[in-house]
Amino acid sequence: MTKVASLEKALSFITDECVLMYGGFGGVGNPPTIINGILEKGVKDLILIGNDAGFPEIGIGKIVSRERAKKLITTHIGSNPIAGKLMVEGKLEVEFCPQGILAERIRAGGAGLGGILSDIGIGSVIEKGKQKVLVGGREFLIETPLQADVAIVHAKKADTYGNLIYDKSARNTNPIVATAGKITIAEAEEIVEVGELDPESIITPGIYVDFIVQSKGVDWKWAWE
Amino acid sequence: MTKVASLEKALSFITDECVLMYGGFGGVGNPPTIINGILEKGVKDLILIGNDAGFPEIGIGKIVSRERAKKLITTHIGSNPIAGKLMVEGKLEVEFCPQGILAERIRAGGAGLGGILSDIGIGSVIEKGKQKVLVGGREFLIETPLQADVAIVHAKKADTYGNLIYDKSARNTNPIVATAGKITIAEAEEIVEVGELDPESIITPGIYVDFIVQSKGVDWKWAWE
Amino acid sequence: MGMGVDIRNHIARRAAKEIKDGMIVNLGIGIPSLVSNYLTPDIRVMFHSENGILGMGESPEKGEEDAMLCNAGGFPVTILPGASYFDSSTAFGMIRGGHLDITILGGLEVSEKGDLANWVIPGKRVPGIGGGMELAEKAKKVIVLMSHVNKNGEPKILKECTLPLTAKNCVDLIITDMAVMEVTESGLILKEVMEPYTVEDVVKSTGAPLTIRMEGNEFD
Amino acid sequence: MGMGVDIRNHIARRAAKEIKDGMIVNLGIGIPSLVSNYLTPDIRVMFHSENGILGMGESPEKGEEDAMLCNAGGFPVTILPGASYFDSSTAFGMIRGGHLDITILGGLEVSEKGDLANWVIPGKRVPGIGGGMELAEKAKKVIVLMSHVNKNGEPKILKECTLPLTAKNCVDLIITDMAVMEVTESGLILKEVMEPYTVEDVVKSTGAPLTIRMEGNEFD
């Protein structure tokens, strides 16, 4: 009943044009082994959903910089100038969403909600193309749920059932992203037997995780270096 | 900068007719010391919001049984026959909500959302009085956020900043209820200094907690006894 | 429901056969809560509880109860290795997100289209809706355990439910003291008849047409 | 913005005075990120970060960075006793729920009504909105730190913003290299003038009327 899988097996679900959601924030908490695997496998035309575009050579940024994505639903791309360049050149379609609302849309996708009502960005460009409703005399935007064909996350530890714990601020968007994939693949720094994680400390219950891949560790230079 | 307060101080915010939200599920995780304090203080005409009505002599059930509430927004009252009797007699107004939707409405209240879109109970009595919207060709109910004047929760441990951890399944609705009070009071079995709780293990960040009361412990017989 | 302990256990034992290794299962109160007693050791199941547990184990020994570890009904439980705790909004996020393989619920009435009524009897006190609607609407498979007829001997399986519905088109399998029936697009299929009843007994006690397609045989 | 390090630090030092003991504070990138360097030890503040930290401390020593502990900009931080980690949806739930006492942000333009433009310059690449809208709309107090004029010497404080807005009616206090201004229902109040500027310099460099009500004095 173990969910531990080879990288190759996990990558078999990530194919051209699939909707790929990724955990992480500013590169931190992006799953490096899976991302490198995607690059090596040569997957293209991905539709990416995640907090940001990383940095050109850090985390999810590498997939964007190497032009493997055709669309990106995100909150900002300022830390990855190549993403901006591709957007201007028409090679990358980018849909921007306020940061907390992106998080809520992902959570709504995972939690089977039809959407959320938000007052963030009323009267701004954020309204564009969105339905509005009046509730109790106040106007709200309907923000729709986001789901993915495959969600990839990075964890500090996983047990073989897929229960996950995270590492400090590398938790960031990973717990919500883990809930929103039709298939969820967790890359873990360490994989332990069932029963070794304290049930109180588990952040992502294994119910959300389909495959666990052993991480080869963080392989990039960090933003500050 | 400690948030530790006397029971008397904490109770000063819980007054006649106030909207009181409580953590707990089937009595487990209701804060017993605060509830006894409310009874002793003689507060009445409360508007209660919480998962259920407990048992007649367990947890929040005592406040209902002793006719201290005029309204209850909840998911079911089957375990407290006195609640049902008061409802039939017109002494207690009861508003029922599907259980997970009540949890989401409380979470939405705490997270500053305008509401959520739900397909639970479409075509049933749950629709009554609710706005509907059509999104992507599907019909959803607009479920509005719930907030309270005062939210009361039960924790296993608190530090003096109000960071909370819970005890097994007594966690239940407590973490979401803690976010949804204009004032949130946590009753903790144990109060420790700031820095003693592992930052990874904290379930409710202290930002949500205004006062911490030392629990006198669970004082009732449990449902199975 | 006025059924004896033996019959209740018999229904629960039959329901346990529907549970396969690795499944995530939520058991309702009443007869459904007995199902976990009949799983063979090779079937490893993660039992889910609405209050925020995945991985419940058996009931504790008397005197070993933990006041802080209870199921959704408020009764003491234990946990198995691999269990986790979370809040109730997460517990229901799992349900609505489609992660439950099976939910086993009690029923007052079931229609031939799989409509379920199990939460309120007009004229009686309304106990509230609880988590039943979400379980019935969102679990991948919904199994209803109940007595085949009510205490007046009238069918509880009907062409249309008369009681307020919990959810429409949700029930996949009905297991009663008399029979096992599958709900399909084309109506109810009678799959098994319990001892000591006959097919005729079941047909007579059911308020909707039954297509008879018993294990290994095919009648129509 | 072409301001020297000294001036940037001066603005940050002035902004630090707005922070009181016990507050929950979110600092934006740029000059705002320098503010924490100027808090006196008696001011205990919980710094909040959008990626999911409450209770950030100082930057780590060189060589002591932890790749898994960074702020919202991706740069390494430390934590203080009482800190906690949570996911980004919770981090923004705190913001929208009204739990942030102060957010200190950079600005491109601010209007006399407190409208803030700080996310996009037409004709330049759009970097995205990030968490700025939520912070500007929902923090209890919004302080903007920026240069008083742009590189062409034109006012950035205006009757109406010309750039796309981040949020309307959100700014409470503007601190620049020239002055400190409060945004009120009746317009901008000039509270302080920075060395070596005069009230006249400030008025000339501001594109909206200023009511002058300096510390301890009252002009009109």
mmCIF file of C-alpha atoms in Angstrom, chain D residues 132-214:
data_model
loop_
_atom_site.group_PDB
_atom_site.id
_atom_site.type_symbol
_atom_site.label_atom_id
_atom_site.label_comp_id
_atom_site.label_asym_id
_atom_site.label_seq_id
_atom_site.Cartn_x
_atom_site.Cartn_y
_atom_site.Cartn_z
ATOM 1 C CA GLY D 132 -0.098 44.375 -2.538
ATOM 2 C CA MET D 133 -3.820 44.823 -3.142
ATOM 3 C CA GLU D 134 -4.779 42.755 -0.132
ATOM 4 C CA LEU D 135 -2.297 44.520 2.134
ATOM 5 C CA ALA D 136 -3.340 47.986 0.921
ATOM 6 C CA GLU D 137 -7.067 47.260 1.196
ATOM 7 C CA LYS D 138 -7.114 45.376 4.472
ATOM 8 C CA ALA D 139 -4.332 46.455 6.859
ATOM 9 C CA LYS D 140 -5.594 48.706 9.656
ATOM 10 C CA LYS D 141 -2.979 51.347 8.809
ATOM 11 C CA VAL D 142 -1.195 51.763 5.486
ATOM 12 C CA ILE D 143 2.032 53.756 5.373
ATOM 13 C CA VAL D 144 3.674 54.536 2.046
ATOM 14 C CA LEU D 145 7.388 55.263 1.810
ATOM 15 C CA MET D 146 8.666 56.818 -1.417
ATOM 16 C CA SER D 147 10.613 59.644 -2.963
ATOM 17 C CA HIS D 148 8.580 62.837 -2.983
ATOM 18 C CA VAL D 149 9.093 63.439 -6.716
ATOM 19 C CA ASN D 150 9.930 61.217 -9.672
ATOM 20 C CA LYS D 151 13.213 61.310 -11.549
ATOM 21 C CA ASN D 152 11.936 64.159 -13.712
ATOM 22 C CA GLY D 153 11.239 66.162 -10.584
ATOM 23 C CA GLU D 154 7.475 65.809 -10.947
ATOM 24 C CA PRO D 155 5.209 65.275 -7.946
ATOM 25 C CA LYS D 156 4.193 61.695 -7.038
ATOM 26 C CA ILE D 157 1.583 62.969 -4.592
ATOM 27 C CA LEU D 158 -1.337 64.123 -6.689
ATOM 28 C CA LYS D 159 -4.996 65.113 -6.647
ATOM 29 C CA GLU D 160 -5.679 61.984 -8.704
ATOM 30 C CA CYS D 161 -3.325 59.140 -9.511
ATOM 31 C CA THR D 162 -2.504 58.733 -13.218
ATOM 32 C CA LEU D 163 -1.256 55.142 -12.940
ATOM 33 C CA PRO D 164 -3.513 52.082 -12.454
ATOM 34 C CA LEU D 165 -4.527 51.849 -8.795
ATOM 35 C CA THR D 166 -3.512 49.189 -6.349
ATOM 36 C CA ALA D 167 -6.316 50.231 -4.007
ATOM 37 C CA LYS D 168 -8.550 53.222 -3.377
ATOM 38 C CA ASN D 169 -8.737 55.246 -0.170
ATOM 39 C CA CYS D 170 -6.235 53.067 1.597
ATOM 40 C CA VAL D 171 -3.197 55.181 2.517
ATOM 41 C CA ASP D 172 -3.084 56.692 5.999
ATOM 42 C CA LEU D 173 0.414 58.185 6.087
ATOM 43 C CA ILE D 174 3.004 59.146 3.458
ATOM 44 C CA ILE D 175 6.666 59.442 4.405
ATOM 45 C CA THR D 176 9.061 60.778 1.775
ATOM 46 C CA ASP D 177 12.554 62.246 1.617
ATOM 47 C CA MET D 178 10.919 65.680 2.046
ATOM 48 C CA ALA D 179 7.999 65.297 4.407
ATOM 49 C CA VAL D 180 5.502 63.332 6.482
ATOM 50 C CA MET D 181 1.864 63.710 5.425
ATOM 51 C CA GLU D 182 -1.316 62.327 6.859
ATOM 52 C CA VAL D 183 -4.237 61.455 4.604
ATOM 53 C CA THR D 184 -7.553 62.603 6.092
ATOM 54 C CA GLU D 185 -11.148 62.930 4.977
ATOM 55 C CA SER D 186 -10.439 66.585 4.250
ATOM 56 C CA GLY D 187 -7.234 66.024 2.331
ATOM 57 C CA LEU D 188 -3.525 65.893 3.061
ATOM 58 C CA ILE D 189 -2.073 67.283 6.268
ATOM 59 C CA LEU D 190 1.619 68.191 6.249
ATOM 60 C CA LYS D 191 2.905 67.084 9.644
ATOM 61 C CA GLU D 192 6.688 67.227 9.353
ATOM 62 C CA VAL D 193 9.283 68.584 6.958
ATOM 63 C CA MET D 194 12.576 66.761 6.569
ATOM 64 C CA GLU D 195 15.968 68.523 6.651
ATOM 65 C CA PRO D 196 17.099 70.493 4.586
ATOM 66 C CA TYR D 197 13.697 71.250 3.022
ATOM 67 C CA THR D 198 11.264 74.051 3.873
ATOM 68 C CA VAL D 199 7.476 74.031 3.909
ATOM 69 C CA GLU D 200 7.600 75.971 0.652
ATOM 70 C CA ASP D 201 9.794 73.285 -0.983
ATOM 71 C CA VAL D 202 7.319 70.613 0.027
ATOM 72 C CA VAL D 203 4.276 72.553 -1.172
ATOM 73 C CA LYS D 204 5.989 73.221 -4.505
ATOM 74 C CA SER D 205 6.843 69.532 -4.960
ATOM 75 C CA THR D 206 3.367 68.253 -4.096
ATOM 76 C CA GLY D 207 0.606 67.942 -6.690
ATOM 77 C CA ALA D 208 -2.244 68.308 -4.207
ATOM 78 C CA PRO D 209 -3.208 70.916 -1.606
ATOM 79 C CA LEU D 210 -1.541 70.513 1.786
ATOM 80 C CA THR D 211 -3.006 71.655 5.052
ATOM 81 C CA ILE D 212 -0.054 72.571 7.225
ATOM 82 C CA ARG D 213 -0.355 71.357 10.785
ATOM 83 C CA MET D 214 3.140 70.788 12.051
#
